[in-house]
Coordinates of C-alpha atoms and ligand atoms in Angstrom, one line a residue:
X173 CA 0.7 2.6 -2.5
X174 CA -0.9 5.3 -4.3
X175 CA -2.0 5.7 -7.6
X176 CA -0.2 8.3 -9.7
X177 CA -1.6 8.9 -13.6
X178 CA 1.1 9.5 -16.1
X179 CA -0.1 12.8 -17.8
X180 CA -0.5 12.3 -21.5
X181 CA -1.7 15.9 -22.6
X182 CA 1.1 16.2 -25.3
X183 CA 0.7 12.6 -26.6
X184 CA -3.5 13.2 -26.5
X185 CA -3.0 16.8 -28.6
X186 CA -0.9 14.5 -30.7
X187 CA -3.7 11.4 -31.2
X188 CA -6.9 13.8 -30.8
X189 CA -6.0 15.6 -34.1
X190 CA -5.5 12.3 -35.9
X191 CA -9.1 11.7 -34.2
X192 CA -11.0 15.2 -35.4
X193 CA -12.4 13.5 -38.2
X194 CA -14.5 10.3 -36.7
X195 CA -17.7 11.9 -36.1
X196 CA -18.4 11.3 -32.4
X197 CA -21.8 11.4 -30.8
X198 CA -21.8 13.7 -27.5
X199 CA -23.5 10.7 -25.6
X200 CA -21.3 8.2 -26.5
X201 CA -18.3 9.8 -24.8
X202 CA -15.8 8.0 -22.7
X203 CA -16.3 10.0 -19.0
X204 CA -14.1 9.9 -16.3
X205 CA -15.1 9.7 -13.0
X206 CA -13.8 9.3 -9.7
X207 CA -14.1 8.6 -5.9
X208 CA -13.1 7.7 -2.3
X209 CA -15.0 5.6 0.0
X210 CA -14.5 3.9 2.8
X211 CA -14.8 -0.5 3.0
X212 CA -13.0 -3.1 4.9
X213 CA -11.5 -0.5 7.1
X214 CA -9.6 1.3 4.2
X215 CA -9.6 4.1 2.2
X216 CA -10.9 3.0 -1.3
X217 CA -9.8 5.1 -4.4
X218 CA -11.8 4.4 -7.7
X219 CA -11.7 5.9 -11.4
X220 CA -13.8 4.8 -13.5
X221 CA -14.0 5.1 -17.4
X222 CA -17.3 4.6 -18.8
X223 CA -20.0 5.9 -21.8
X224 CA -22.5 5.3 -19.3
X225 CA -23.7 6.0 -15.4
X226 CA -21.1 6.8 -12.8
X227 CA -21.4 3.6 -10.7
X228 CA -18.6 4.2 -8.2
X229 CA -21.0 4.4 -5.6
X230 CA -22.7 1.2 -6.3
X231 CA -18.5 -0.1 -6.7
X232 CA -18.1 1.0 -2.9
X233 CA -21.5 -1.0 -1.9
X234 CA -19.8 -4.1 -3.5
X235 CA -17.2 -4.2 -1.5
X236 CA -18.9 -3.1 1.8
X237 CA -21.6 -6.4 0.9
X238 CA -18.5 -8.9 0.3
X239 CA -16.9 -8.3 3.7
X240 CA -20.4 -8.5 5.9
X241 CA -21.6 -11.1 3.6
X242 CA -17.9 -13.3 4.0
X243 CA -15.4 -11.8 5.7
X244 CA -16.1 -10.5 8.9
X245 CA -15.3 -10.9 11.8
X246 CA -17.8 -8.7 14.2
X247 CA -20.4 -9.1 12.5
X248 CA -21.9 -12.5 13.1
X249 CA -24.0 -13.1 10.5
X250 CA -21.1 -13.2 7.9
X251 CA -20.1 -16.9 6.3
X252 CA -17.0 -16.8 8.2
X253 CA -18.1 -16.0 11.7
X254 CA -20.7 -18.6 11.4
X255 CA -17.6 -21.1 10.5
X256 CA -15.8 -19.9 12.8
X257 CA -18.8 -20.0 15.5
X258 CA -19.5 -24.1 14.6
X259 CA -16.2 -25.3 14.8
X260 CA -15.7 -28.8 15.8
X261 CA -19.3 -29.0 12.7
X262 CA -19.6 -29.3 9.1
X263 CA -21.1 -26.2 7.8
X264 CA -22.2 -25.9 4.4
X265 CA -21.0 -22.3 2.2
X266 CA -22.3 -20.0 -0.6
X267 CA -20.6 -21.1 -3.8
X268 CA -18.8 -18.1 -3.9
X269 CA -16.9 -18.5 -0.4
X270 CA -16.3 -22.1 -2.2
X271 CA -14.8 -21.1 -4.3
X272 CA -12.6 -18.3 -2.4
X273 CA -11.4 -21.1 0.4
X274 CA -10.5 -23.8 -2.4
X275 CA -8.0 -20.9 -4.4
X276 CA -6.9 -19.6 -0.5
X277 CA -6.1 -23.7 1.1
X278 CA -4.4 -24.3 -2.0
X279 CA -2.3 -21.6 -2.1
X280 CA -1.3 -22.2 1.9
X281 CA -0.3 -25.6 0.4
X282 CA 1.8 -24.4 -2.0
X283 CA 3.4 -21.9 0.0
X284 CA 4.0 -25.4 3.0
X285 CA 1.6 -23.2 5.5
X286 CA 3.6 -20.2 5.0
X287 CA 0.7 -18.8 4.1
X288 CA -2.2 -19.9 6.6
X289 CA -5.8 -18.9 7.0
X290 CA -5.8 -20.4 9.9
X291 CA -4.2 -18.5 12.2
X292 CA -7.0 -16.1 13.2
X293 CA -6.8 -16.4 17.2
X294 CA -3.0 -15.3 17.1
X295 CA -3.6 -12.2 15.3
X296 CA -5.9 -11.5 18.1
X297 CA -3.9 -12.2 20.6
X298 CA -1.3 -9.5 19.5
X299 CA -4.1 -7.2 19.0
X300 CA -1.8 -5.4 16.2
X301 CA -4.3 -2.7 15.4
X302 CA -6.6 -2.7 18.5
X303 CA -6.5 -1.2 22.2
X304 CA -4.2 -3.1 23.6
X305 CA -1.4 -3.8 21.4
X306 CA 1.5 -6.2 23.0
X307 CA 4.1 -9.3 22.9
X308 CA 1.8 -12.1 24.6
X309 CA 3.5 -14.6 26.8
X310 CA 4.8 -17.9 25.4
X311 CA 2.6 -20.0 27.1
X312 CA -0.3 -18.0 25.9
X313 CA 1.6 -18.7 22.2
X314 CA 2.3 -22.4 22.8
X315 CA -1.6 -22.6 23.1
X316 CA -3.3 -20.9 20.9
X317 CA -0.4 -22.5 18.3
X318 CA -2.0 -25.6 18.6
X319 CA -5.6 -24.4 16.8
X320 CA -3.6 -23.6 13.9
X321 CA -2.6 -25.1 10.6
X322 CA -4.6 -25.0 7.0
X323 CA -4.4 -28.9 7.2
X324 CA -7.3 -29.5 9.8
X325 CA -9.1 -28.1 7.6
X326 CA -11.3 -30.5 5.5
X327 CA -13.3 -28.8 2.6
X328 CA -15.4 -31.1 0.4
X329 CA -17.3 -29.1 -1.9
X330 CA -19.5 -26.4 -0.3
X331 CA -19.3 -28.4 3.2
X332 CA -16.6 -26.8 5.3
X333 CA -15.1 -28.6 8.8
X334 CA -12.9 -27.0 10.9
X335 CA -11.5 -28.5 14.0
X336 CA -13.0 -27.6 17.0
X337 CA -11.4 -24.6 18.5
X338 CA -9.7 -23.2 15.3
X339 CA -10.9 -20.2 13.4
X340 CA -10.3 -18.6 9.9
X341 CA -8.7 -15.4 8.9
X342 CA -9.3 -14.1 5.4
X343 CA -7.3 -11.0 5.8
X344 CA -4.8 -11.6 3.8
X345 CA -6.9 -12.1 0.8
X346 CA -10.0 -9.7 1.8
X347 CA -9.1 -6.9 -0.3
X348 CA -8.3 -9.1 -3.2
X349 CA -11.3 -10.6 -3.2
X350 CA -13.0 -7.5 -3.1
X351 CA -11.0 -6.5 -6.2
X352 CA -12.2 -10.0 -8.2
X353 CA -15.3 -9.2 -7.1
X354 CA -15.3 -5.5 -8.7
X355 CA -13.7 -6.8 -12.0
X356 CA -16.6 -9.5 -12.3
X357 CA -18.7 -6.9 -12.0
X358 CA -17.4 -4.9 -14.6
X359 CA -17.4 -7.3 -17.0
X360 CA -21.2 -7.2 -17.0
X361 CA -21.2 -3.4 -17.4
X362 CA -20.8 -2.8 -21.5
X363 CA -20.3 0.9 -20.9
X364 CA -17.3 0.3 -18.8
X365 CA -14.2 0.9 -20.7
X366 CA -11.7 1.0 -18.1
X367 CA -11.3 1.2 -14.1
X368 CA -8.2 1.7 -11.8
X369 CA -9.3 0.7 -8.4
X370 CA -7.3 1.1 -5.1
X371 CA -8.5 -1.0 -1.6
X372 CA -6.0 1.0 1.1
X373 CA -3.1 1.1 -1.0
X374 CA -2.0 -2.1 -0.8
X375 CA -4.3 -4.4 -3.3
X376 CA -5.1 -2.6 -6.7
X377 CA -7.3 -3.6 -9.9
X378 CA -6.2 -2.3 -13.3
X379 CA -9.3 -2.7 -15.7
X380 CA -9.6 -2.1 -19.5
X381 CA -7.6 0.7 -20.6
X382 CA -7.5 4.2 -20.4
X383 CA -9.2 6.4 -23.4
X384 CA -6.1 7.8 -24.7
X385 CA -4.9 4.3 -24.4
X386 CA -1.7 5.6 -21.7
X387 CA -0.7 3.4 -18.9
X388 CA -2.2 2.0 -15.9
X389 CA 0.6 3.4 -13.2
X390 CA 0.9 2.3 -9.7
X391 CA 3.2 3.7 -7.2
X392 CA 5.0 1.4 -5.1
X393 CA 5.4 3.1 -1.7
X394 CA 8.6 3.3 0.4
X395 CA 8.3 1.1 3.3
X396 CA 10.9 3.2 5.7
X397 CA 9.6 6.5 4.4
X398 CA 5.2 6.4 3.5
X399 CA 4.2 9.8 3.8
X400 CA 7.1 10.6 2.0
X401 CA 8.2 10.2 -2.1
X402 CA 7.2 6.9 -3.4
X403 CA 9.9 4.2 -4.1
X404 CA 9.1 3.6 -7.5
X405 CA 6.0 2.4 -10.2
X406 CA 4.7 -0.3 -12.0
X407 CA 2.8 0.0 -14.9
X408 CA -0.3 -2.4 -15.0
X409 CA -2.2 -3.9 -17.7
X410 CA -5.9 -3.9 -17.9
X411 CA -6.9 -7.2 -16.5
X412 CA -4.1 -7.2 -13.9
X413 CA -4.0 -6.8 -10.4
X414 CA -1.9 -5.7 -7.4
X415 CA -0.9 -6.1 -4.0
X416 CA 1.6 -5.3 -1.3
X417 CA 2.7 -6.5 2.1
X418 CA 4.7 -4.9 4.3
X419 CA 6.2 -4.4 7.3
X420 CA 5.0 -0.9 7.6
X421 CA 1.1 -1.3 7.3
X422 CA 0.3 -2.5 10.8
X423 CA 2.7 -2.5 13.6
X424 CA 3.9 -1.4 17.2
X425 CA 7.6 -0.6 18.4
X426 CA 9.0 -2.1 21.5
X427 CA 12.6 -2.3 22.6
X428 CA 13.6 -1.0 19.5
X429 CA 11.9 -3.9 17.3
X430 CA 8.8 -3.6 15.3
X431 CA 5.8 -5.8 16.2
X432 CA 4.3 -6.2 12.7
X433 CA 1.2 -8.1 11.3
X434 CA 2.1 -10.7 9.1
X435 CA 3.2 -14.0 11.4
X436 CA 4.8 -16.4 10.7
X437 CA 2.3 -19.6 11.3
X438 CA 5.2 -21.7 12.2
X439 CA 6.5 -19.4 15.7
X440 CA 3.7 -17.1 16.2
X441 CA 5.6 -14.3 15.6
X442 CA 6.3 -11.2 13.5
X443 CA 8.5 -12.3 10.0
X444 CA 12.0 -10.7 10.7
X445 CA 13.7 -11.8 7.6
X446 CA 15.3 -8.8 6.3
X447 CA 12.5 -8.0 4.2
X448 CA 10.6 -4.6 4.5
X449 CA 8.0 -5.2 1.6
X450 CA 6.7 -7.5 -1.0
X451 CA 4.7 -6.7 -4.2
X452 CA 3.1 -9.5 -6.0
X453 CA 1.2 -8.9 -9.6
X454 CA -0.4 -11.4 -11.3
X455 CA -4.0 -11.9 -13.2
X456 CA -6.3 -12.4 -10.0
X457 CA -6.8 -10.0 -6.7
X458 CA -7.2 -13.5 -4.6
X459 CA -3.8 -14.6 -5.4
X460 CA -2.0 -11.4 -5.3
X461 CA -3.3 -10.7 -2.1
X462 CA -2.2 -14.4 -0.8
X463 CA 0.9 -14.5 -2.6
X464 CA 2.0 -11.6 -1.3
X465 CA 1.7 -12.3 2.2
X466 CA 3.2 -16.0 1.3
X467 CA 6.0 -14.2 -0.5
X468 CA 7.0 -11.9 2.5
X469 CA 6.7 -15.2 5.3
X470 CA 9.2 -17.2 2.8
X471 CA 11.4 -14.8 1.9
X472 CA 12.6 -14.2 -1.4
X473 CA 14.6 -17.2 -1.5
X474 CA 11.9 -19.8 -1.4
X475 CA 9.5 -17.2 -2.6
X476 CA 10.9 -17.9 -6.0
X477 CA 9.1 -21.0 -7.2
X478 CA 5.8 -20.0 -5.7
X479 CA 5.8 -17.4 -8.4
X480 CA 6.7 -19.0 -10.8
X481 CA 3.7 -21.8 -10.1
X482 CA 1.4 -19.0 -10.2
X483 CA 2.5 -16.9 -13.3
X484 CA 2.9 -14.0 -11.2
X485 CA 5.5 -11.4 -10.9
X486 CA 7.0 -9.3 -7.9
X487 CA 8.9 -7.0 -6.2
X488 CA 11.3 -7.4 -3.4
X489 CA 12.4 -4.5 -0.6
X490 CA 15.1 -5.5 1.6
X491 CA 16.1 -3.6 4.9
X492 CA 19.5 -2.9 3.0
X493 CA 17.6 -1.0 0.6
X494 CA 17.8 -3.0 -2.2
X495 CA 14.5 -3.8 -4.1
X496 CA 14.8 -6.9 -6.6
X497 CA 13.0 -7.5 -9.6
X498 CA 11.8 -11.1 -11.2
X499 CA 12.6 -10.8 -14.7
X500 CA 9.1 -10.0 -15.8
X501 CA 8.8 -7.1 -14.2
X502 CA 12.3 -5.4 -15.1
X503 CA 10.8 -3.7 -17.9
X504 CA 7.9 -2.0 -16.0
X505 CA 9.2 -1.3 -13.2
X506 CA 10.6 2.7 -12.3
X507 CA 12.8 3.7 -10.1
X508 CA 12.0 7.0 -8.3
X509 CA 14.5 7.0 -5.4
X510 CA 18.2 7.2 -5.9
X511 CA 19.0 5.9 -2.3
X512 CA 17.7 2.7 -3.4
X513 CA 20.0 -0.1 -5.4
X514 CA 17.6 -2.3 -8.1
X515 CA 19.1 -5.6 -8.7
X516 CA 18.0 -9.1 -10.2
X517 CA 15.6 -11.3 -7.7
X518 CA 16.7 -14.7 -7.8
Ligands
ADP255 P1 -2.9 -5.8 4.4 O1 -4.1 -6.5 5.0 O2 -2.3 -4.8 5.3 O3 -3.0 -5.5 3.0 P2 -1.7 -8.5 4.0 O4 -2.5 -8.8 2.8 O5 -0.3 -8.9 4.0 O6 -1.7 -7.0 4.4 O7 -2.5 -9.2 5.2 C1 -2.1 -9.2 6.5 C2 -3.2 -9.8 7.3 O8 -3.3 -11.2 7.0 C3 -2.9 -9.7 8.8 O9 -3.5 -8.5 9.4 C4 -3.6 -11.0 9.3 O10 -5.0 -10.8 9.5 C5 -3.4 -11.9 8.2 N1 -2.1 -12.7 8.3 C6 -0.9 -12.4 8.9 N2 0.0 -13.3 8.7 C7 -0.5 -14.2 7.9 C8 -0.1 -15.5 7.4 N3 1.2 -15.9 7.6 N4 -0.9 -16.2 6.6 C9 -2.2 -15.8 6.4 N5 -2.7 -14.6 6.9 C10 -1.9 -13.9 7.6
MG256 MG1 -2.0 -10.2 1.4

């Protein structure tokens, strides 16, 4: 997914000659400024609209401190490798990662383990994105199966217990998080006015509002064609994030099937339900992330009522190229490719 800006130059010429006559002070101007970095192994895309400092670079530091202060896995000093390293102990958490892991179990609850932070040593075993991508043996399956599932886990307040052997997994909410974590932040900065921010194309933060008040647009990419046109858009409201899984992001091809990266926790194994792509937005990065890995696992079907539990809207892409809509996102929702059908999700 890639961020694409509406331009607004007529409607602007229109609006900035109602505008000639407020006095404005030079230093007081809304500046746009933007950026790419690099965190949590993705391309991060910011603009920023502000009065004051550019702070995209400080935005990018953020991000980079979230995933070796929590999320990583190499580096050992993160929260979650030191979990993950005294399993079988109670460990006590920052607040913050408290916080993250209460939102993230209850969410693999709601979605009856569909969702499931759990299942960290399977994602290794396929080793999706690493040297030796392949289909491990059943066996090796059948026993690495049995260190998964969210329920093992006991949290009670900051003190975290996981059962020996099992390990956690917050990839499917690490780019979320680190969009939360930039819209905090933003909130604290009173010459901020409004921010689109992109983590790897898949989990995006809409923040405040534009100058000439146009919309937030997001592009929603085709799953069978991304280097190629984009599927559609959404338009986004300031305060609203994001995100998309897919089929498409992270995989191999073997036999003619594709070896993807979101499991189901039940088998082991890639989702093949039909689905190439899910997009999820609601009012938090967390749950947008989560949800729409959930969404993908369950299916649109049972996907349905998750939703609606968290307020949040989405957009299914089938393999028969049909891309559903819930009824809150009909209105916002463009479509940019005529070999796709748009129909009602239900
Ligand atoms: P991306 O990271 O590409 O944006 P997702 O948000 O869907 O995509 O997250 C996929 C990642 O989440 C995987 O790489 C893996 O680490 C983890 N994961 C895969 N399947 C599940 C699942 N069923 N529940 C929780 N995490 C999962
Ligand atoms: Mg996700």
């Amino acid at each position: 997914m890639k961020i694409r800006q509406k331009s607004m130059a007529l409607l602007c010429g229109v609006l900035c000659t109602g505008m000639m006559a407020v006095p404005v002070l030079a230093d007081t101007e809304v500046q746009k400024y933007t950026n790419t970095d690099f965190a949590m192994d993705t391309v991060v895309s910011e603009t920023l609209y502000t009065t004051g400092k550019d702070l995209n670079t400080t935005i990018g530091e953020k991000i980079r401190e979230i995933e070796t202060e929590f999320l990583s896995w190499t580096d050992e000093n993160s929260q979650i490798a030191k979990l993950n390293a005294a399993s079988g102990e109670t460990t006590e958490v920052s607040e913050e990662l408290t916080g993250y892991l209460e939102q993230i179990f209850q969410l693999a609850q709601d979605s009856d383990g569909a969702f499931d932070p759990t299942i960290g040593k399977i994602i290794r075993l396929w080793d999706i994105t690493g040297e030796d991508p392949h289909v491990p043996e059943q066996s090796e399956l059948d026993e690495l199966l049995n260190d998964v599932g969210y329920q093992k886990v006991s949290l009670d307040g900051n003190k975290v217990t996981l059962e020996k052997g099992m390990t956690l997994d917050l990839g499917a909410t690490g780019k979320g998080i680190g969009c939360d974590v930039v819209a905090d932040f933003l909130k604290t900065q009173k010459d901020v006015s409004g921010m689109i921010l992109n983590l790897g194309g898949s989990s995006v933060m809409a923040y405040g509002e534009k100058p000439d008040g146009s919309d937030w647009k997001v592009a929603v990419t085709d799953p069978r064609d991304t280097e190629g046109d984009y599927l559609g858009a959404i338009t986004l409201e300031g305060g609203e994030f994001l995100s998309t899984s897919g089929d498409y992001e992270k995989y191999f091809m073997e036999d003619g099937k594709r070896y993807h990266h979101i499991l189901d926790p039940k088998t082991g194994y890639p989702v093949w339900n039909g689905l190439d792509s899910v997009t999820v937005v609601c009012d938090s990065g967390l749950l947008a992330d989560g949800l729409s890995t959930a969404c993908f696992v369950l299916g649109m079907d049972d996907a349905m009522e998750l939703l609606e539990k968290y307020n949040a809207e989405a957009v299914f892409v089938d393999e028969d190229k049909n891309v559903y809509l819930t009824d809150g996102i009909k209105d916002r929702f463009e479509l940019m490719k005529n070999t796709y059908t748009v129909k009602d999700a239900k």
